[in-house]
mmCIF file of C-alpha atoms in Angstrom:
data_model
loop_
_atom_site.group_PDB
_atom_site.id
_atom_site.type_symbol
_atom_site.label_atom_id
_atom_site.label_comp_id
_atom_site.label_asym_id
_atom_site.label_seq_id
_atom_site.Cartn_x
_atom_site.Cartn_y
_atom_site.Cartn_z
ATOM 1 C CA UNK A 14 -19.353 -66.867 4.452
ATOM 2 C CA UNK A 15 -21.298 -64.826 6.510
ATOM 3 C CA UNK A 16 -20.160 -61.595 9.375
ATOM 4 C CA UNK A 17 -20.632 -60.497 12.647
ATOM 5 C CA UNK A 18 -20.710 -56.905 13.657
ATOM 6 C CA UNK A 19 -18.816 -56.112 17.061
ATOM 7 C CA UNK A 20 -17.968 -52.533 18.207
ATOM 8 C CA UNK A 21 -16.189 -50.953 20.959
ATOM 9 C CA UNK A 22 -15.732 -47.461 22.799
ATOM 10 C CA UNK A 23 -12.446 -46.323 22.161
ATOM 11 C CA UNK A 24 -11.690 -42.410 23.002
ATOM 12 C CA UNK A 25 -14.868 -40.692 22.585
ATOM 13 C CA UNK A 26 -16.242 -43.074 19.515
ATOM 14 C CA UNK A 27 -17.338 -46.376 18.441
ATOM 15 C CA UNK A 28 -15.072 -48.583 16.621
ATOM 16 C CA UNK A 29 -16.752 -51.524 14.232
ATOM 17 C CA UNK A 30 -15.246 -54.139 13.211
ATOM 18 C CA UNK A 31 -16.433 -56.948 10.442
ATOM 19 C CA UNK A 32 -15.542 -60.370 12.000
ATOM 20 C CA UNK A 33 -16.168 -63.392 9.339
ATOM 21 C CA UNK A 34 -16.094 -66.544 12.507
ATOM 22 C CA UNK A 35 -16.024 -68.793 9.150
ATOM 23 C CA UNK A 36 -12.689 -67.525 7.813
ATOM 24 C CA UNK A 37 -11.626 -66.918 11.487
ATOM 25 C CA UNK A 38 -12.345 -70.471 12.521
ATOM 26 C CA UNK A 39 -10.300 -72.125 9.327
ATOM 27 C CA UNK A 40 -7.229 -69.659 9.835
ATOM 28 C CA UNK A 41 -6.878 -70.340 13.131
ATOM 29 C CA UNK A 42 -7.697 -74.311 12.622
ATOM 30 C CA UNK A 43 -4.718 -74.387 9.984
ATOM 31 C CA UNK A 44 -2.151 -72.542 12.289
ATOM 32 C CA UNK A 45 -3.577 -74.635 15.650
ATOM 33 C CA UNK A 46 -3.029 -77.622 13.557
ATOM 34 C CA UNK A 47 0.387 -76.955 12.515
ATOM 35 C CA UNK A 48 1.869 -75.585 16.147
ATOM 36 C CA UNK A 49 0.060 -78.716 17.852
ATOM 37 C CA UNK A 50 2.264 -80.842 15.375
ATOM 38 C CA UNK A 51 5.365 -79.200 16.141
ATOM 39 C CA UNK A 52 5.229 -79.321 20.152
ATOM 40 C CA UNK A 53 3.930 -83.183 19.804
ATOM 41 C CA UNK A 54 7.335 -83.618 17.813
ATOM 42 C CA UNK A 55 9.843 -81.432 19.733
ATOM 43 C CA UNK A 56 8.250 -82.670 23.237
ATOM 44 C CA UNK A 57 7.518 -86.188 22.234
ATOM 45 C CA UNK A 58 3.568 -86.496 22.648
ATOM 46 C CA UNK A 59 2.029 -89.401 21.281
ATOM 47 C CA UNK A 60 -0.847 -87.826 19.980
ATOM 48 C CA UNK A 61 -2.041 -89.196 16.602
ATOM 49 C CA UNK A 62 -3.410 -86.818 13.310
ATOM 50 C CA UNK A 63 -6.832 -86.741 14.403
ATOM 51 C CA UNK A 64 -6.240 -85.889 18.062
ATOM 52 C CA UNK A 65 -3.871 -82.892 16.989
ATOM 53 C CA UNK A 66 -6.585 -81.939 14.365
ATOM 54 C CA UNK A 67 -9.230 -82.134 17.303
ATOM 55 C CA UNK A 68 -6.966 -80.473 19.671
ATOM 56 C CA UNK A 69 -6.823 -77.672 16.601
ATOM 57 C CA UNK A 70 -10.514 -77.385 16.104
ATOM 58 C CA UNK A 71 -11.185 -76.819 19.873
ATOM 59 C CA UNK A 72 -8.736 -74.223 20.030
ATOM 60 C CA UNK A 73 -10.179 -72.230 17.110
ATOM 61 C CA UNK A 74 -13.811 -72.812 18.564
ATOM 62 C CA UNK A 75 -12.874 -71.166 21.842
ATOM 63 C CA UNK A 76 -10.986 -68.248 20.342
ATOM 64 C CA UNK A 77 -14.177 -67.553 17.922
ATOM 65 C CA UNK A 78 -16.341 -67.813 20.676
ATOM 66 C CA UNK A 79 -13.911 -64.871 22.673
ATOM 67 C CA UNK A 80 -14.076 -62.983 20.232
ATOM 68 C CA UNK A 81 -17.668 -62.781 19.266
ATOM 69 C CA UNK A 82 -19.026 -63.034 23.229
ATOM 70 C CA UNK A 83 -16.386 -61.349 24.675
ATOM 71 C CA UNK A 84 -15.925 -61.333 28.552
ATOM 72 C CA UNK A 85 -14.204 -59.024 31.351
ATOM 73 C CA UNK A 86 -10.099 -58.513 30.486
ATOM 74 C CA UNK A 87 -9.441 -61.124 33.357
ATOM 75 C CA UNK A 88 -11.230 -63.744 32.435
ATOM 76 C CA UNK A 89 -10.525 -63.481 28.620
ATOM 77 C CA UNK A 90 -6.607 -63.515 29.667
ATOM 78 C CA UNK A 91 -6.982 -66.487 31.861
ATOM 79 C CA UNK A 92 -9.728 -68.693 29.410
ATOM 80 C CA UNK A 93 -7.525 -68.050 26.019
ATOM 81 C CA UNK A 94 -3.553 -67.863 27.630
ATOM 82 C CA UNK A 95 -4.067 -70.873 30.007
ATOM 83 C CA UNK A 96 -7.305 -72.652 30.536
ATOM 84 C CA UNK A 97 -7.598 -73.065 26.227
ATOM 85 C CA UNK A 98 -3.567 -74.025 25.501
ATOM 86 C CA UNK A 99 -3.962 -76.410 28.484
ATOM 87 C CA UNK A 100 -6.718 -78.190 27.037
ATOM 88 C CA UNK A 101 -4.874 -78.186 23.474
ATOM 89 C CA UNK A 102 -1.579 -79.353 24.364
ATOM 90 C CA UNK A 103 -2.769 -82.204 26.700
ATOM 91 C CA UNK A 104 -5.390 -83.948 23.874
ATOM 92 C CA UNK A 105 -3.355 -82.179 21.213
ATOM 93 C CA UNK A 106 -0.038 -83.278 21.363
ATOM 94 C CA UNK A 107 -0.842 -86.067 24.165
ATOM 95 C CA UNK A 108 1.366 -84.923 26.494
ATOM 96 C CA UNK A 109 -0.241 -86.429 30.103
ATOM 97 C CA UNK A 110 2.722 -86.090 32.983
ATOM 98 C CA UNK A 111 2.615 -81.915 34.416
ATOM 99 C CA UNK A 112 6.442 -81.546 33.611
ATOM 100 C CA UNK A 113 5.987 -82.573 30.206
ATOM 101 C CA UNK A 114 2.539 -80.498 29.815
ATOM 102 C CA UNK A 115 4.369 -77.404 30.699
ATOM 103 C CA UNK A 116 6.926 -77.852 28.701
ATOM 104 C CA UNK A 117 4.717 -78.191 25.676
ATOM 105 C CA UNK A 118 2.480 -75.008 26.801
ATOM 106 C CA UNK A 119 5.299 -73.273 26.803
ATOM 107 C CA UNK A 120 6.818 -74.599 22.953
ATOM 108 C CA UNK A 121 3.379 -73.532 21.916
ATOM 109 C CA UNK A 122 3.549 -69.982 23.151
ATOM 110 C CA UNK A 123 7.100 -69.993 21.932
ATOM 111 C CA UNK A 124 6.264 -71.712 18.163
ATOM 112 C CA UNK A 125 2.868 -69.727 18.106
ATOM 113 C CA UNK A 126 5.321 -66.438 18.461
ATOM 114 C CA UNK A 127 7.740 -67.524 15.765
ATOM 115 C CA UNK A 128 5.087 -68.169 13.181
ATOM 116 C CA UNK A 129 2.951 -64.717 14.006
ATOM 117 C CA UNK A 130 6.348 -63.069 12.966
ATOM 118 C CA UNK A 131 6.953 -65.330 9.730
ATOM 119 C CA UNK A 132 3.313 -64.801 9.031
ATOM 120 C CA UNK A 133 3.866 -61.060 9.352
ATOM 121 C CA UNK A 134 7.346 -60.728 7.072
ATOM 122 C CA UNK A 135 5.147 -62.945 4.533
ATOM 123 C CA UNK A 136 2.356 -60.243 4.678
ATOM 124 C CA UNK A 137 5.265 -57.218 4.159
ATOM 125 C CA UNK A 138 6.191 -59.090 0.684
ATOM 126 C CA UNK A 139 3.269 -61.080 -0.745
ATOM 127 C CA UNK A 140 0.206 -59.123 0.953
ATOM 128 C CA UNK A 141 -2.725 -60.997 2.607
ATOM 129 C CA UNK A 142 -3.860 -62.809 -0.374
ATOM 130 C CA UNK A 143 -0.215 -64.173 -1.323
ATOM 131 C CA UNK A 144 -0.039 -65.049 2.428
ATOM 132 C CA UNK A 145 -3.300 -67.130 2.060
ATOM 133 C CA UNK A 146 -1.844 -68.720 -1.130
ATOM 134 C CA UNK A 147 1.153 -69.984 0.520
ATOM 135 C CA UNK A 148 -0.742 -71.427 3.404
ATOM 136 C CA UNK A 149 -3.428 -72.968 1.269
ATOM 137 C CA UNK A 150 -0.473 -74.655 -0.965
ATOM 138 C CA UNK A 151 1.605 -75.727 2.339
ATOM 139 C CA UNK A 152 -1.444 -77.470 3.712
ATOM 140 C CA UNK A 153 -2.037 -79.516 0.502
ATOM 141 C CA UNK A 154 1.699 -80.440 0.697
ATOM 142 C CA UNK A 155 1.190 -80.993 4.230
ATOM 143 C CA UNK A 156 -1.641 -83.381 3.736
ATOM 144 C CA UNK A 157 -0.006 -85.018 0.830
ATOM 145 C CA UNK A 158 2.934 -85.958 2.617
ATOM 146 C CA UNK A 159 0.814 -87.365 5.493
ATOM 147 C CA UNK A 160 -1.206 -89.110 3.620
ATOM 148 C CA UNK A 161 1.906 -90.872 1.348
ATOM 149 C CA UNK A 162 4.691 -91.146 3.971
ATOM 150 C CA UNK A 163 2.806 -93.510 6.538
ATOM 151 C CA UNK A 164 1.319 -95.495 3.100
ATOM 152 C CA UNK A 165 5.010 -95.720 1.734
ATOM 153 C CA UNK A 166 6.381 -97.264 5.227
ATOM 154 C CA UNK A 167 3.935 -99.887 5.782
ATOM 155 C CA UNK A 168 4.739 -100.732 1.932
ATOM 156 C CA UNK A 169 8.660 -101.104 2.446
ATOM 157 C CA UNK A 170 7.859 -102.978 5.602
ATOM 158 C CA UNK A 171 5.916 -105.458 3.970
ATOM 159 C CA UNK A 172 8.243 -105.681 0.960
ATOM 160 C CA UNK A 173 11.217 -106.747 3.479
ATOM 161 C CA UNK A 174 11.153 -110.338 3.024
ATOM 162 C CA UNK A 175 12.270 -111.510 6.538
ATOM 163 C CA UNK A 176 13.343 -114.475 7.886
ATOM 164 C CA UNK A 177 15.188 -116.761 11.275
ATOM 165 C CA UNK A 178 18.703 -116.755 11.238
ATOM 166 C CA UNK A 179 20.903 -119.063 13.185
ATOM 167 C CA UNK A 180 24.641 -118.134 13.409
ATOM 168 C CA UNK A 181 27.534 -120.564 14.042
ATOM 169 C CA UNK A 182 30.449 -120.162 15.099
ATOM 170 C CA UNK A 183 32.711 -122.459 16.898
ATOM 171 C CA UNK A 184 30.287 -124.576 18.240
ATOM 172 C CA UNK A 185 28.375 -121.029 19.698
ATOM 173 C CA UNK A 186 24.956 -120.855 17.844
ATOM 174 C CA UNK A 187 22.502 -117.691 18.128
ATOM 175 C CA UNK A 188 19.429 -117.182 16.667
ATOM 176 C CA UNK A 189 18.465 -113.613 15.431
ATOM 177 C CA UNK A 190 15.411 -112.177 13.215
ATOM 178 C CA UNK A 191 16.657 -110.997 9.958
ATOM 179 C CA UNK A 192 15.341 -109.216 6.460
ATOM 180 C CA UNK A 193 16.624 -109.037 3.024
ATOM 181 C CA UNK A 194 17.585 -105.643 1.770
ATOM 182 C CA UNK A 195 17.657 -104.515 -1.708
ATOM 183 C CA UNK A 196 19.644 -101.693 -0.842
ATOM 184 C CA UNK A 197 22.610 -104.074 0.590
ATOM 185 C CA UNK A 198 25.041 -103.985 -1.835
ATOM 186 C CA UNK A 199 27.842 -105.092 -0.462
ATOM 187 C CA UNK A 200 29.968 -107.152 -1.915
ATOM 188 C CA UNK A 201 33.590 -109.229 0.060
ATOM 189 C CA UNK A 202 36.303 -108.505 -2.832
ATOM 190 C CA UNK A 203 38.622 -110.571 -0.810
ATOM 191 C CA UNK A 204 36.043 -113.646 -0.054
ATOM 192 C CA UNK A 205 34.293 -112.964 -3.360
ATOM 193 C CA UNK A 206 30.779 -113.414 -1.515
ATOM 194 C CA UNK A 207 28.489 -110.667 -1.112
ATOM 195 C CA UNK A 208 28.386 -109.246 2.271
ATOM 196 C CA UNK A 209 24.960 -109.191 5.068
ATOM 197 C CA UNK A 210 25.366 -106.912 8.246
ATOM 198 C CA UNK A 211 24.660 -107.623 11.660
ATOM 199 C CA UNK A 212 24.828 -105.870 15.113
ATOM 200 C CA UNK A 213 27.954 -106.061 17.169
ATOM 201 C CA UNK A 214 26.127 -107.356 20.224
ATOM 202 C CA UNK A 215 24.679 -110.358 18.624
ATOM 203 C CA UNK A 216 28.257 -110.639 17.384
ATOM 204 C CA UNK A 217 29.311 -110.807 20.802
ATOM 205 C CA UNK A 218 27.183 -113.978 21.578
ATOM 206 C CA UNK A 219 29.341 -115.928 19.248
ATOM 207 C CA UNK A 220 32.357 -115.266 20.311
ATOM 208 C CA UNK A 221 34.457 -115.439 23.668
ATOM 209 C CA UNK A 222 35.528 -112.238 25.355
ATOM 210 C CA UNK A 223 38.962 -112.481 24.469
ATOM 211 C CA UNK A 224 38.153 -112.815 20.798
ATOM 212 C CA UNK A 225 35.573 -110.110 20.836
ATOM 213 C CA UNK A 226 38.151 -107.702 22.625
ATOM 214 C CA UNK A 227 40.764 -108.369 19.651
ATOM 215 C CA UNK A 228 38.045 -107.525 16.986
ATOM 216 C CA UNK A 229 37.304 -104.192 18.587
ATOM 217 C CA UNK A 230 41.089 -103.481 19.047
ATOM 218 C CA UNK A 231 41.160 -104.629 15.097
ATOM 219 C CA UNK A 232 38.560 -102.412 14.283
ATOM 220 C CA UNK A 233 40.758 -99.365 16.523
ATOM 221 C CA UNK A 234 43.826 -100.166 14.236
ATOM 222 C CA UNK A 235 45.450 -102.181 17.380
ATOM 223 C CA UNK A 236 45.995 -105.662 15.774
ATOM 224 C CA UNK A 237 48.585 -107.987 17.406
ATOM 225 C CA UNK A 238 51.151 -109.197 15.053
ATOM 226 C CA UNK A 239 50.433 -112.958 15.815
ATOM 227 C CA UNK A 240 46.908 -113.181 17.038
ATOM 228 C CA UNK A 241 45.180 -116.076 18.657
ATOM 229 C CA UNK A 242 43.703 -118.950 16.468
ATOM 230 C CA UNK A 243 39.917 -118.298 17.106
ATOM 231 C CA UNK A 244 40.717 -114.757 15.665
ATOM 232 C CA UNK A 245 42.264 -115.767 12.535
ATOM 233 C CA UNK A 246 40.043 -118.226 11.757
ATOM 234 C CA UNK A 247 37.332 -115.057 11.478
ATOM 235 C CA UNK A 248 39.797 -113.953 8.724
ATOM 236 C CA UNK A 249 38.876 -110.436 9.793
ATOM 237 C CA UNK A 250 39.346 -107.726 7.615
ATOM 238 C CA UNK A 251 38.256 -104.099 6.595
ATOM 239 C CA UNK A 252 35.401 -102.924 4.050
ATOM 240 C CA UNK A 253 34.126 -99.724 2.625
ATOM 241 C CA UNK A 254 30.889 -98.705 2.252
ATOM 242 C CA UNK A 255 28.748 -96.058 1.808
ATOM 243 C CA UNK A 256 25.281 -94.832 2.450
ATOM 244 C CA UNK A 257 23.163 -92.215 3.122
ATOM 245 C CA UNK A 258 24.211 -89.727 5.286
ATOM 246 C CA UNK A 259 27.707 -91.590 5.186
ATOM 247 C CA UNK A 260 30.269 -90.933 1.804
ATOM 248 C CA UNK A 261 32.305 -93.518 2.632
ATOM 249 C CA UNK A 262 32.887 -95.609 6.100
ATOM 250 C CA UNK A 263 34.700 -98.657 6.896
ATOM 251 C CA UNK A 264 33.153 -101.363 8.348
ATOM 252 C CA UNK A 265 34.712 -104.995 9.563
ATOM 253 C CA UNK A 266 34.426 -108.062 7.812
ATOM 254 C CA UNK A 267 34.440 -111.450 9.269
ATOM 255 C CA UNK A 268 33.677 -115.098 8.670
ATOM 256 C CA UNK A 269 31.592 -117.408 10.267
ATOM 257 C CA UNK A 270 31.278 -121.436 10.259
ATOM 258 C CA UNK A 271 28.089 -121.524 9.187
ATOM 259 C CA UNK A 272 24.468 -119.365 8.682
ATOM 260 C CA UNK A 273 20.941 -121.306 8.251
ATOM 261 C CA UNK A 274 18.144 -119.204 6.828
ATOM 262 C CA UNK A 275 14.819 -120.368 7.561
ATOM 263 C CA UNK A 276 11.379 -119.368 6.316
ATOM 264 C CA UNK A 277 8.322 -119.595 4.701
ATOM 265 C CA UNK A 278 10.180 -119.719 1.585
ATOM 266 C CA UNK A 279 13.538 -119.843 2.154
ATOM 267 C CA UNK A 280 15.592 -122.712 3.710
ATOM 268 C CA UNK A 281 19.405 -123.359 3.233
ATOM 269 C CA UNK A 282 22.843 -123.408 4.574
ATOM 270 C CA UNK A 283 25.355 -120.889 3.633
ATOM 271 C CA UNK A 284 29.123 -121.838 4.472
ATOM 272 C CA UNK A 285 31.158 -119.663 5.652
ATOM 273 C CA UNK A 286 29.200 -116.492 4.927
ATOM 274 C CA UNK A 287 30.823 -113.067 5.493
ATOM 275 C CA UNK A 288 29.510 -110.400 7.908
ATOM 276 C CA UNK A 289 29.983 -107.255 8.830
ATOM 277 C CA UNK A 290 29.576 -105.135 11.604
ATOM 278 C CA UNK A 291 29.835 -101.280 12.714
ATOM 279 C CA UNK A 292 31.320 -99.763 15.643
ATOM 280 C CA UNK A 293 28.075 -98.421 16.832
ATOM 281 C CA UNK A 294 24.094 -100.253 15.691
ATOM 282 C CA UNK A 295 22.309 -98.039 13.175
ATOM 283 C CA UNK A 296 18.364 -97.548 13.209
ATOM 284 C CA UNK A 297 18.430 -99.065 9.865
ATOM 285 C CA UNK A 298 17.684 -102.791 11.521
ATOM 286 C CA UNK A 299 14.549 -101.626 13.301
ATOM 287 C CA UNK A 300 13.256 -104.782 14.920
ATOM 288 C CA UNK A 301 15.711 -107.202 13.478
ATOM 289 C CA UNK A 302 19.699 -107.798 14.249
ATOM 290 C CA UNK A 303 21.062 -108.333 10.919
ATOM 291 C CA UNK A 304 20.739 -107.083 7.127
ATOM 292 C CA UNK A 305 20.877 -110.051 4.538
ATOM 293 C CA UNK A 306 22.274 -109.196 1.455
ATOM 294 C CA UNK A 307 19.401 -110.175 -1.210
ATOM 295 C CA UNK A 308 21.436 -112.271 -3.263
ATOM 296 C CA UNK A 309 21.683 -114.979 -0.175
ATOM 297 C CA UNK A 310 18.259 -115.661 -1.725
ATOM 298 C CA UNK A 311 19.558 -117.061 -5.035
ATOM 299 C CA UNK A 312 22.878 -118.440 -4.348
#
């Protein structure tokens, strides 16, 4: 670690200061690091790890540089409050489009603000060495947890065995991209077959409009007392679930003539399997249109 001395007239005498750029540059790299993060988030950028952490180290550069070769009030206020953020926010967060760059200048300004009071109530009750603790133990958490998370997606990715689909249905066929899920546990009590989940708009390539109308007015508690045939051959019926972020929901149940699963391992026909679908798609299908129970793989 080494100092810099830099002094200033201030009413009559000369104040010194000890500035350590080494510690200065790191403290400021951390917190540049973590606010760049957070507007790329809130705002959207695109802007992977390494741009953000270049972004950062910029940022902390320039304001070490200010402070040890200081210049006139005006052009310190106009290099460090807009010229700097610019810079940062536009590589940092990748944030291209001027509406979208001032909105992140002005999350930064807003986060930085928030976190110089946080950093000050931590100060009041842990001191500056607890404060550094708690930073240098956040960043290893921080690190750890980037590190791990993207390592653990591209592993359950991989582990999704997936597979073609085609549906049947009254002489309507579809074909859809599917994976087997470990976490599908859902089983038909009724049909005594276990239970795969699909979207309701690939549903609603298999059936007519008139039969997809009296499923939704099923699922809305509206069922006719003598329905049409094409709707009670579906044998539609009701099925709880739950999952996370949901205790319990209710989803509906139908059956279909036929579903052929086809891949590099898997090929068979499954008569009359049962499906299920929600009243609105979940993010859980990602790229695919259906969830395949992961006993379909045995049976």
């Amino acid at each position: 670690m080494f100092s810099s001395k830099y002094s200033r007239w201030n009413r009559g005498c000369f104040l010194s200061y000890t500035i350590y750029p080494d510690e200065l540059f790191v403290t400021n790299l951390v917190m540049d690091y973590y606010l760049l993060r957070l507007v790329k988030k809130l705002c959207g950028g695109r802007a992977g790890v390494l741009a953000s952490l270049g972004g950062a180290a910029f940022g902390a550069l320039s304001y070490c540089m200010l402070i040890l070769f200081p210049v006139s009030f005006p052009v310190n206020t106009l290099l460090a409050y807009v010229a700097i953020n610019t810079i940062m926010v536009r590589f940092g967060c990748g944030l291209r489009t001027p509406g979208r760059l001032c909105g992140g200048i002005a999350g930064l300004y807003i986060a930085g603000f928030l976190m110089g009071g946080m950093l000050e109530v931590l100060k009041r009750f842990l001191g500056f060495a607890g404060t550094k603790d708690v930073l240098l133990a956040g960043t290893v958490c921080y690190l750890v947890y980037a590190a791990v998370l993207p390592r653990y997606r591209e592993w359950r990715k991989k582990s999704r065995i997936r597979c073609r689909v085609r549906l049947q249905m009254e002489g309507q066929i579809t074909e859809v991209n599917a994976f087997f899920d470990t976490g599908n546990s859902l089983y038909d009590p009724i049909a005594q077959k276990p239970v795969s989940i699909i979207q309701k708009g690939t549903l609603e390539k298999l059936c007519d409009a008139d039969t997809m109308e009296k499923l939704q007015e099923f699922q809305r508690g509206k069922a006719e007392k003598e329905p049409a045939l094409s709707f009670r051959r579906m044998h539609p019926h009701f099925l709880a679930y739950s999952s996370l972020g949901c205790s319990c929901g209710l989803l509906v149940a139908v059956t279909l003539d036929a579903m052929y699963l086809e891949n590099e391992n898997v090929q068979k026909v499954i008569h009359a399997p049962v499906i299920a679908f929600s009243g609105e798609d979940s993010s859980a299908f990602g790229d695919c249109q259906m969830i395949l129970h992961p006993n379909l793989i045995d049976s």
